[in-house]
PDB file of C-alpha atoms in Angstrom:
ATOM      1  CA  MET A 814      10.073  -9.959  78.839  1.00 52.00           C
ATOM      2  CA  ILE A 815      11.639  -9.269  75.436  1.00 47.00           C
ATOM      3  CA  ILE A 816       8.667  -7.115  74.428  1.00 46.00           C
ATOM      4  CA  VAL A 817       8.841  -5.190  77.696  1.00 33.00           C
ATOM      5  CA  ASN A 818      12.557  -4.506  77.164  1.00 31.00           C
ATOM      6  CA  ILE A 819      11.896  -3.342  73.604  1.00 35.00           C
ATOM      7  CA  VAL A 820       9.175  -0.985  74.815  1.00 34.00           C
ATOM      8  CA  ARG A 821      11.454   0.364  77.535  1.00 36.00           C
ATOM      9  CA  ALA A 822      14.299   0.891  75.086  1.00 32.00           C
ATOM     10  CA  ALA A 823      11.957   2.670  72.675  1.00 33.00           C
ATOM     11  CA  ALA A 824      10.672   4.896  75.480  1.00 37.00           C
ATOM     12  CA  VAL A 825      14.227   5.807  76.483  1.00 34.00           C
ATOM     13  CA  ALA A 826      15.137   6.571  72.858  1.00 40.00           C
ATOM     14  CA  ILE A 827      12.059   8.758  72.363  1.00 50.00           C
ATOM     15  CA  ALA A 828      12.718  10.608  75.610  1.00 45.00           C
ATOM     16  CA  ALA A 829      16.362  11.208  74.644  1.00 50.00           C
ATOM     17  CA  LEU A 830      15.384  12.448  71.176  1.00 57.00           C
ATOM     18  CA  SER A 831      12.663  14.714  72.573  1.00 65.00           C
ATOM     19  CA  GLY A 832      15.107  16.164  75.075  1.00 72.00           C
ATOM     20  CA  SER A 833      17.658  16.842  72.342  1.00 80.00           C
ATOM     21  CA  VAL A 834      15.054  18.561  70.145  1.00 85.00           C
ATOM     22  CA  ALA A 835      13.950  20.692  73.083  1.00 88.00           C
ATOM     23  CA  ARG A 836      17.583  21.632  73.737  1.00 89.00           C
ATOM     24  CA  ASN A 837      18.017  22.780  70.123  1.00 90.00           C
ATOM     25  CA  ILE A 838      14.793  24.794  70.225  1.00 91.00           C
ATOM     26  CA  TRP A 839      15.646  26.520  73.504  1.00 90.00           C
ATOM     27  CA  GLN A 840      19.203  27.259  72.387  1.00 90.00           C
ATOM     28  CA  THR A 841      18.087  28.860  69.107  1.00 90.00           C
ATOM     29  CA  TYR A 842      15.314  30.801  70.839  1.00 87.00           C
ATOM     30  CA  GLN A 843      17.752  32.259  73.360  1.00 87.00           C
ATOM     31  CA  LEU A 844      20.241  33.274  70.669  1.00 87.00           C
ATOM     32  CA  SER A 845      17.599  34.765  68.369  1.00 82.00           C
ATOM     33  CA  ASN A 846      16.234  36.922  71.185  1.00 73.00           C
ATOM     34  CA  GLN A 847      19.646  38.110  72.343  1.00 64.00           C
ATOM     35  CA  GLU A 848      21.215  39.414  69.144  1.00 57.00           C
ATOM     36  CA  LYS A 849      23.931  41.530  70.705  1.00 58.00           C
ATOM     37  CA  PRO A 850      27.430  42.419  69.476  1.00 49.00           C
ATOM     38  CA  GLN A 851      29.068  40.165  72.052  1.00 53.00           C
ATOM     39  CA  LEU A 852      27.216  37.185  70.585  1.00 60.00           C
ATOM     40  CA  ARG A 853      28.620  37.742  67.101  1.00 69.00           C
ATOM     41  CA  LEU A 854      31.101  35.117  66.010  1.00 80.00           C
ATOM     42  CA  GLU A 855      33.585  35.120  63.153  1.00 83.00           C
ATOM     43  CA  LEU A 856      36.268  32.746  61.945  1.00 87.00           C
ATOM     44  CA  PRO A 857      39.891  33.777  62.529  1.00 86.00           C
ATOM     45  CA  LYS A 858      41.096  36.214  59.867  1.00 84.00           C
ATOM     46  CA  GLU A 859      44.199  34.114  59.239  1.00 88.00           C
ATOM     47  CA  ILE A 860      42.049  31.387  57.675  1.00 91.00           C
ATOM     48  CA  THR A 861      42.293  32.041  53.947  1.00 90.00           C
ATOM     49  CA  LYS A 862      41.719  28.611  52.402  1.00 93.00           C
ATOM     50  CA  VAL A 863      38.445  26.740  52.067  1.00 94.00           C
ATOM     51  CA  ASP A 864      39.826  23.456  53.439  1.00 95.00           C
ATOM     52  CA  ASP A 865      41.118  25.204  56.562  1.00 94.00           C
ATOM     53  CA  ALA A 866      37.770  26.919  57.053  1.00 94.00           C
ATOM     54  CA  LEU A 867      35.949  23.583  56.690  1.00 96.00           C
ATOM     55  CA  THR A 868      38.225  22.021  59.299  1.00 96.00           C
ATOM     56  CA  LYS A 869      37.370  24.846  61.686  1.00 95.00           C
ATOM     57  CA  LEU A 870      33.625  24.611  60.969  1.00 96.00           C
ATOM     58  CA  LYS A 871      33.633  20.853  61.609  1.00 96.00           C
ATOM     59  CA  SER A 872      35.188  21.459  65.041  1.00 96.00           C
ATOM     60  CA  MET A 873      32.541  23.980  66.128  1.00 96.00           C
ATOM     61  CA  LYS A 874      29.486  23.250  68.274  1.00 95.00           C
ATOM     62  CA  ARG A 875      25.940  24.013  67.136  1.00 96.00           C
ATOM     63  CA  LYS A 876      25.653  27.089  69.364  1.00 94.00           C
ATOM     64  CA  GLU A 877      28.778  28.557  67.777  1.00 94.00           C
ATOM     65  CA  LEU A 878      27.506  27.694  64.299  1.00 95.00           C
ATOM     66  CA  VAL A 879      24.185  29.434  64.954  1.00 94.00           C
ATOM     67  CA  GLN A 880      26.066  32.481  66.231  1.00 92.00           C
ATOM     68  CA  LEU A 881      28.286  32.415  63.155  1.00 93.00           C
ATOM     69  CA  TYR A 882      25.244  32.160  60.896  1.00 94.00           C
ATOM     70  CA  MET A 883      23.607  35.118  62.649  1.00 92.00           C
ATOM     71  CA  SER A 884      26.779  37.157  62.104  1.00 90.00           C
ATOM     72  CA  CYS A 885      26.813  36.530  58.336  1.00 93.00           C
ATOM     73  CA  ASP A 886      24.826  38.219  55.566  1.00 93.00           C
ATOM     74  CA  ALA A 887      22.759  37.096  52.613  1.00 96.00           C
ATOM     75  CA  PRO A 888      24.394  37.260  49.171  1.00 96.00           C
ATOM     76  CA  ASN A 889      23.956  40.706  47.616  1.00 94.00           C
ATOM     77  CA  ASP A 890      22.395  39.055  44.579  1.00 96.00           C
ATOM     78  CA  LEU A 891      21.268  35.476  43.958  1.00 97.00           C
ATOM     79  CA  SER A 892      23.372  35.332  40.800  1.00 97.00           C
ATOM     80  CA  LEU A 893      26.444  35.280  43.033  1.00 96.00           C
ATOM     81  CA  ILE A 894      25.593  31.782  44.262  1.00 97.00           C
ATOM     82  CA  TYR A 895      24.436  30.231  40.990  1.00 97.00           C
ATOM     83  CA  GLY A 896      26.308  27.061  40.122  1.00 97.00           C
ATOM     84  CA  ARG A 897      27.396  23.856  41.812  1.00 97.00           C
ATOM     85  CA  TRP A 898      28.205  23.549  45.515  1.00 98.00           C
ATOM     86  CA  ASN A 899      29.523  20.654  47.574  1.00 97.00           C
ATOM     87  CA  GLY A 900      27.856  20.073  50.930  1.00 97.00           C
ATOM     88  CA  THR A 901      29.031  19.179  54.445  1.00 96.00           C
ATOM     89  CA  LEU A 902      26.846  18.509  57.492  1.00 96.00           C
ATOM     90  CA  LEU A 903      28.002  20.099  60.750  1.00 97.00           C
ATOM     91  CA  GLU A 904      27.601  19.397  64.476  1.00 95.00           C
ATOM     92  CA  ASN A 905      23.995  19.506  65.705  1.00 95.00           C
ATOM     93  CA  ASN A 906      24.200  19.654  69.520  1.00 89.00           C
ATOM     94  CA  GLY A 907      25.539  16.280  70.471  1.00 88.00           C
ATOM     95  CA  TRP A 908      25.655  12.727  69.197  1.00 89.00           C
ATOM     96  CA  ILE A 909      21.889  12.159  69.084  1.00 88.00           C
ATOM     97  CA  MET A 910      20.859  15.132  66.936  1.00 88.00           C
ATOM     98  CA  THR A 911      23.977  14.927  64.757  1.00 90.00           C
ATOM     99  CA  SER A 912      23.226  11.264  64.082  1.00 90.00           C
ATOM    100  CA  VAL A 913      19.577  12.060  63.304  1.00 88.00           C
ATOM    101  CA  SER A 914      20.635  14.778  60.849  1.00 90.00           C
ATOM    102  CA  ASN A 915      23.057  12.402  59.149  1.00 88.00           C
ATOM    103  CA  LEU A 916      20.452   9.638  58.964  1.00 88.00           C
ATOM    104  CA  ILE A 917      17.763  11.873  57.461  1.00 90.00           C
ATOM    105  CA  THR A 918      20.080  13.626  54.992  1.00 89.00           C
ATOM    106  CA  TYR A 919      22.254  10.753  53.856  1.00 84.00           C
ATOM    107  CA  TYR A 920      19.719   7.908  53.830  1.00 82.00           C
ATOM    108  CA  PHE A 921      16.060   9.028  53.837  1.00 88.00           C
ATOM    109  CA  PHE A 922      16.425  12.228  51.802  1.00 90.00           C
ATOM    110  CA  GLY A 923      18.327  10.524  49.008  1.00 82.00           C
ATOM    111  CA  ILE A 924      16.361   7.248  48.906  1.00 76.00           C
ATOM    112  CA  GLY A 925      18.290   4.124  48.028  1.00 75.00           C
ATOM    113  CA  ASP A 926      22.044   4.159  47.572  1.00 80.00           C
ATOM    114  CA  ARG A 927      22.299   7.895  46.833  1.00 87.00           C
ATOM    115  CA  ARG A 928      24.283  10.001  49.300  1.00 90.00           C
ATOM    116  CA  TRP A 929      23.664  13.756  49.591  1.00 94.00           C
ATOM    117  CA  ASN A 930      26.539  15.656  47.994  1.00 94.00           C
ATOM    118  CA  GLY A 931      25.471  19.328  47.896  1.00 97.00           C
ATOM    119  CA  LYS A 932      23.293  21.612  45.768  1.00 98.00           C
ATOM    120  CA  THR A 933      23.150  23.209  42.338  1.00 98.00           C
ATOM    121  CA  PHE A 934      21.503  26.597  41.696  1.00 98.00           C
ATOM    122  CA  ALA A 935      20.406  27.601  38.197  1.00 97.00           C
ATOM    123  CA  GLU A 936      20.106  31.029  36.570  1.00 97.00           C
ATOM    124  CA  ASP A 937      16.290  30.903  36.804  1.00 97.00           C
ATOM    125  CA  SER A 938      16.623  30.849  40.630  1.00 97.00           C
ATOM    126  CA  THR A 939      15.649  27.233  40.969  1.00 98.00           C
ATOM    127  CA  GLY A 940      17.941  24.493  42.158  1.00 98.00           C
ATOM    128  CA  TRP A 941      18.416  20.841  42.958  1.00 98.00           C
ATOM    129  CA  ASN A 942      20.007  18.731  45.624  1.00 97.00           C
ATOM    130  CA  ARG A 943      22.964  16.740  44.357  1.00 96.00           C
ATOM    131  CA  PHE A 944      23.365  13.075  45.262  1.00 95.00           C
ATOM    132  CA  LYS A 945      26.211  10.697  44.516  1.00 92.00           C
ATOM    133  CA  THR A 946      25.440   7.035  43.842  1.00 90.00           C
ATOM    134  CA  LYS A 947      27.702   4.159  44.824  1.00 87.00           C
ATOM    135  CA  ASP A 948      29.111   4.051  41.298  1.00 89.00           C
ATOM    136  CA  GLY A 949      30.058   7.747  41.502  1.00 88.00           C
ATOM    137  CA  LYS A 950      27.259   9.113  39.315  1.00 92.00           C
ATOM    138  CA  ILE A 951      25.746  12.483  40.312  1.00 92.00           C
ATOM    139  CA  GLU A 952      21.942  12.691  40.299  1.00 93.00           C
ATOM    140  CA  LEU A 953      19.786  15.793  40.828  1.00 95.00           C
ATOM    141  CA  VAL A 954      16.776  15.226  43.118  1.00 94.00           C
ATOM    142  CA  HIS A 955      14.369  17.393  45.148  1.00 96.00           C
ATOM    143  CA  LYS A 956      13.959  20.604  43.174  1.00 97.00           C
ATOM    144  CA  ILE A 957      13.864  23.915  45.052  1.00 98.00           C
ATOM    145  CA  ASP A 958      12.926  27.564  44.556  1.00 98.00           C
ATOM    146  CA  LEU A 959      15.615  30.076  45.488  1.00 98.00           C
ATOM    147  CA  SER A 960      14.780  33.574  46.737  1.00 98.00           C
ATOM    148  CA  LEU A 961      15.953  36.301  49.102  1.00 98.00           C
ATOM    149  CA  GLY A 962      13.831  36.836  52.202  1.00 97.00           C
ATOM    150  CA  PRO A 963      13.837  37.371  55.972  1.00 95.00           C
ATOM    151  CA  SER A 964      15.489  34.665  58.028  1.00 94.00           C
ATOM    152  CA  GLY A 965      13.405  32.847  60.603  1.00 90.00           C
ATOM    153  CA  ILE A 966      16.167  33.374  63.181  1.00 88.00           C
ATOM    154  CA  THR A 967      16.824  37.081  62.710  1.00 83.00           C
ATOM    155  CA  ASP A 968      15.272  39.989  60.817  1.00 78.00           C
ATOM    156  CA  LYS A 969      18.228  39.976  58.453  1.00 90.00           C
ATOM    157  CA  TYR A 970      17.812  38.440  55.016  1.00 96.00           C
ATOM    158  CA  ALA A 971      19.065  35.082  53.800  1.00 97.00           C
ATOM    159  CA  ALA A 972      18.916  33.152  50.566  1.00 98.00           C
ATOM    160  CA  LEU A 973      15.966  30.779  51.034  1.00 98.00           C
ATOM    161  CA  ALA A 974      15.837  27.385  49.337  1.00 98.00           C
ATOM    162  CA  GLN A 975      12.223  26.211  49.576  1.00 98.00           C
ATOM    163  CA  TYR A 976      10.827  22.823  48.573  1.00 97.00           C
ATOM    164  CA  ALA A 977       7.037  23.235  48.888  1.00 97.00           C
ATOM    165  CA  SER A 978       6.267  23.818  45.178  1.00 97.00           C
ATOM    166  CA  TYR A 979       7.729  20.466  44.169  1.00 97.00           C
ATOM    167  CA  GLN A 980       6.587  18.188  46.994  1.00 96.00           C
ATOM    168  CA  SER A 981       3.211  16.586  47.616  1.00 94.00           C
ATOM    169  CA  PHE A 982       1.155  17.661  50.610  1.00 91.00           C
ATOM    170  CA  PHE A 983       2.070  14.445  52.429  1.00 92.00           C
ATOM    171  CA  SER A 984       5.783  14.560  51.637  1.00 94.00           C
ATOM    172  CA  PRO A 985       8.032  14.910  54.724  1.00 93.00           C
ATOM    173  CA  TRP A 986      10.060  17.460  52.689  1.00 95.00           C
ATOM    174  CA  GLN A 987       7.077  19.699  51.865  1.00 96.00           C
ATOM    175  CA  THR A 988       7.858  22.142  54.683  1.00 96.00           C
ATOM    176  CA  MET A 989      11.624  21.979  54.278  1.00 97.00           C
ATOM    177  CA  VAL A 990      13.563  25.242  53.999  1.00 98.00           C
ATOM    178  CA  ASP A 991      17.303  25.835  53.813  1.00 98.00           C
ATOM    179  CA  GLU A 992      18.614  29.285  54.773  1.00 98.00           C
ATOM    180  CA  LEU A 993      21.951  30.297  53.249  1.00 98.00           C
ATOM    181  CA  ARG A 994      24.335  33.124  54.096  1.00 97.00           C
ATOM    182  CA  VAL A 995      27.791  34.024  52.852  1.00 96.00           C
ATOM    183  CA  LEU A 996      30.736  33.251  55.107  1.00 92.00           C
ATOM    184  CA  LYS A 997      32.856  36.276  54.270  1.00 83.00           C
ATOM    185  CA  LEU A 998      36.594  35.828  54.517  1.00 80.00           C
ATOM    186  CA  ASP A 999      39.321  36.492  52.000  1.00 81.00           C
ATOM    187  CA  TYR A1000      39.447  32.949  50.661  1.00 85.00           C
ATOM    188  CA  VAL A1001      42.033  32.621  47.952  1.00 83.00           C
ATOM    189  CA  ASP A1002      40.713  29.396  46.498  1.00 92.00           C
ATOM    190  CA  GLY A1003      36.924  29.260  46.868  1.00 93.00           C
ATOM    191  CA  GLU A1004      33.680  30.226  48.612  1.00 95.00           C
ATOM    192  CA  ILE A1005      31.593  28.996  51.574  1.00 96.00           C
ATOM    193  CA  LEU A1006      27.930  29.398  52.500  1.00 97.00           C
ATOM    194  CA  ILE A1007      26.917  28.803  56.133  1.00 97.00           C
ATOM    195  CA  CYS A1008      23.430  27.284  56.197  1.00 98.00           C
ATOM    196  CA  MET A1009      20.544  26.226  58.432  1.00 97.00           C
ATOM    197  CA  GLY A1010      18.101  23.551  57.283  1.00 96.00           C
ATOM    198  CA  TYR A1011      14.772  22.780  58.883  1.00 96.00           C
ATOM    199  CA  MET A1012      11.297  21.294  58.453  1.00 94.00           C
ATOM    200  CA  GLY A1013       8.096  22.761  59.855  1.00 92.00           C
ATOM    201  CA  TRP A1014       6.876  19.533  61.424  1.00 89.00           C
ATOM    202  CA  SER A1015      10.079  18.934  63.421  1.00 87.00           C
ATOM    203  CA  GLY A1016      10.362  22.276  65.200  1.00 90.00           C
ATOM    204  CA  GLY A1017      10.968  24.641  62.285  1.00 92.00           C
ATOM    205  CA  ILE A1018      13.819  27.124  62.328  1.00 93.00           C
ATOM    206  CA  LEU A1019      14.296  26.718  66.092  1.00 94.00           C
ATOM    207  CA  ASN A1020      15.387  23.120  65.483  1.00 95.00           C
ATOM    208  CA  ALA A1021      17.472  23.919  62.403  1.00 95.00           C
ATOM    209  CA  SER A1022      20.468  21.742  61.525  1.00 96.00           C
ATOM    210  CA  PRO A1023      23.706  23.509  60.551  1.00 97.00           C
ATOM    211  CA  PHE A1024      25.523  22.647  57.331  1.00 98.00           C
ATOM    212  CA  CYS A1025      27.705  24.420  54.812  1.00 98.00           C
ATOM    213  CA  LEU A1026      28.044  24.602  51.060  1.00 98.00           C
ATOM    214  CA  HIS A1027      31.463  25.149  49.534  1.00 97.00           C
ATOM    215  CA  ARG A1028      33.165  25.289  46.167  1.00 96.00           C
ATOM    216  CA  MET A1029      36.566  25.962  44.712  1.00 94.00           C
ATOM    217  CA  LYS A1030      37.254  28.766  42.247  1.00 87.00           C
TER     218      LYS A1030
END
């Protein structure tokens, strides 16, 4: 009886996860094929501080975040985003997918007691993911190549952080890509990048998870 209940619970969990993935994919597909002015989304102009913008971003749903991302542009030059950025995960279409994103990013991606903390981009257009250990030490893990290229969601460009060159063929991160665009407002104290992260084996760009990178001046 216990085994049967475990199997049933696992089946329910798999069905719920599959349904949530399908919802993400369909939502992104619809938005990417209906790029119209009325679908553009911007933050209120009165938001001029990074912390206020982060509060607003954390309150937004995935659909709104995808729309916001589609309304933003790539940096004019990669040199504009060189340096250290803090990272924040955003809502991913409900409790299930948000929890999955948090689990993968904060626990599996970092391995051990390291918690994902953001990214660092170097002047040679490479970068690293930043992780904070329990004792507060910052470690750089999972190197990336940074380039400008077409987004998978729209024809517009994005800054692309790609992992393939530094991961083995069997690594779950081998197909990972993060797309980054500039959230343009007149921030008086810092900068924000609105981002979409995805892996080829889990639905690709259509199942991308929203997050943002931010830093103070």
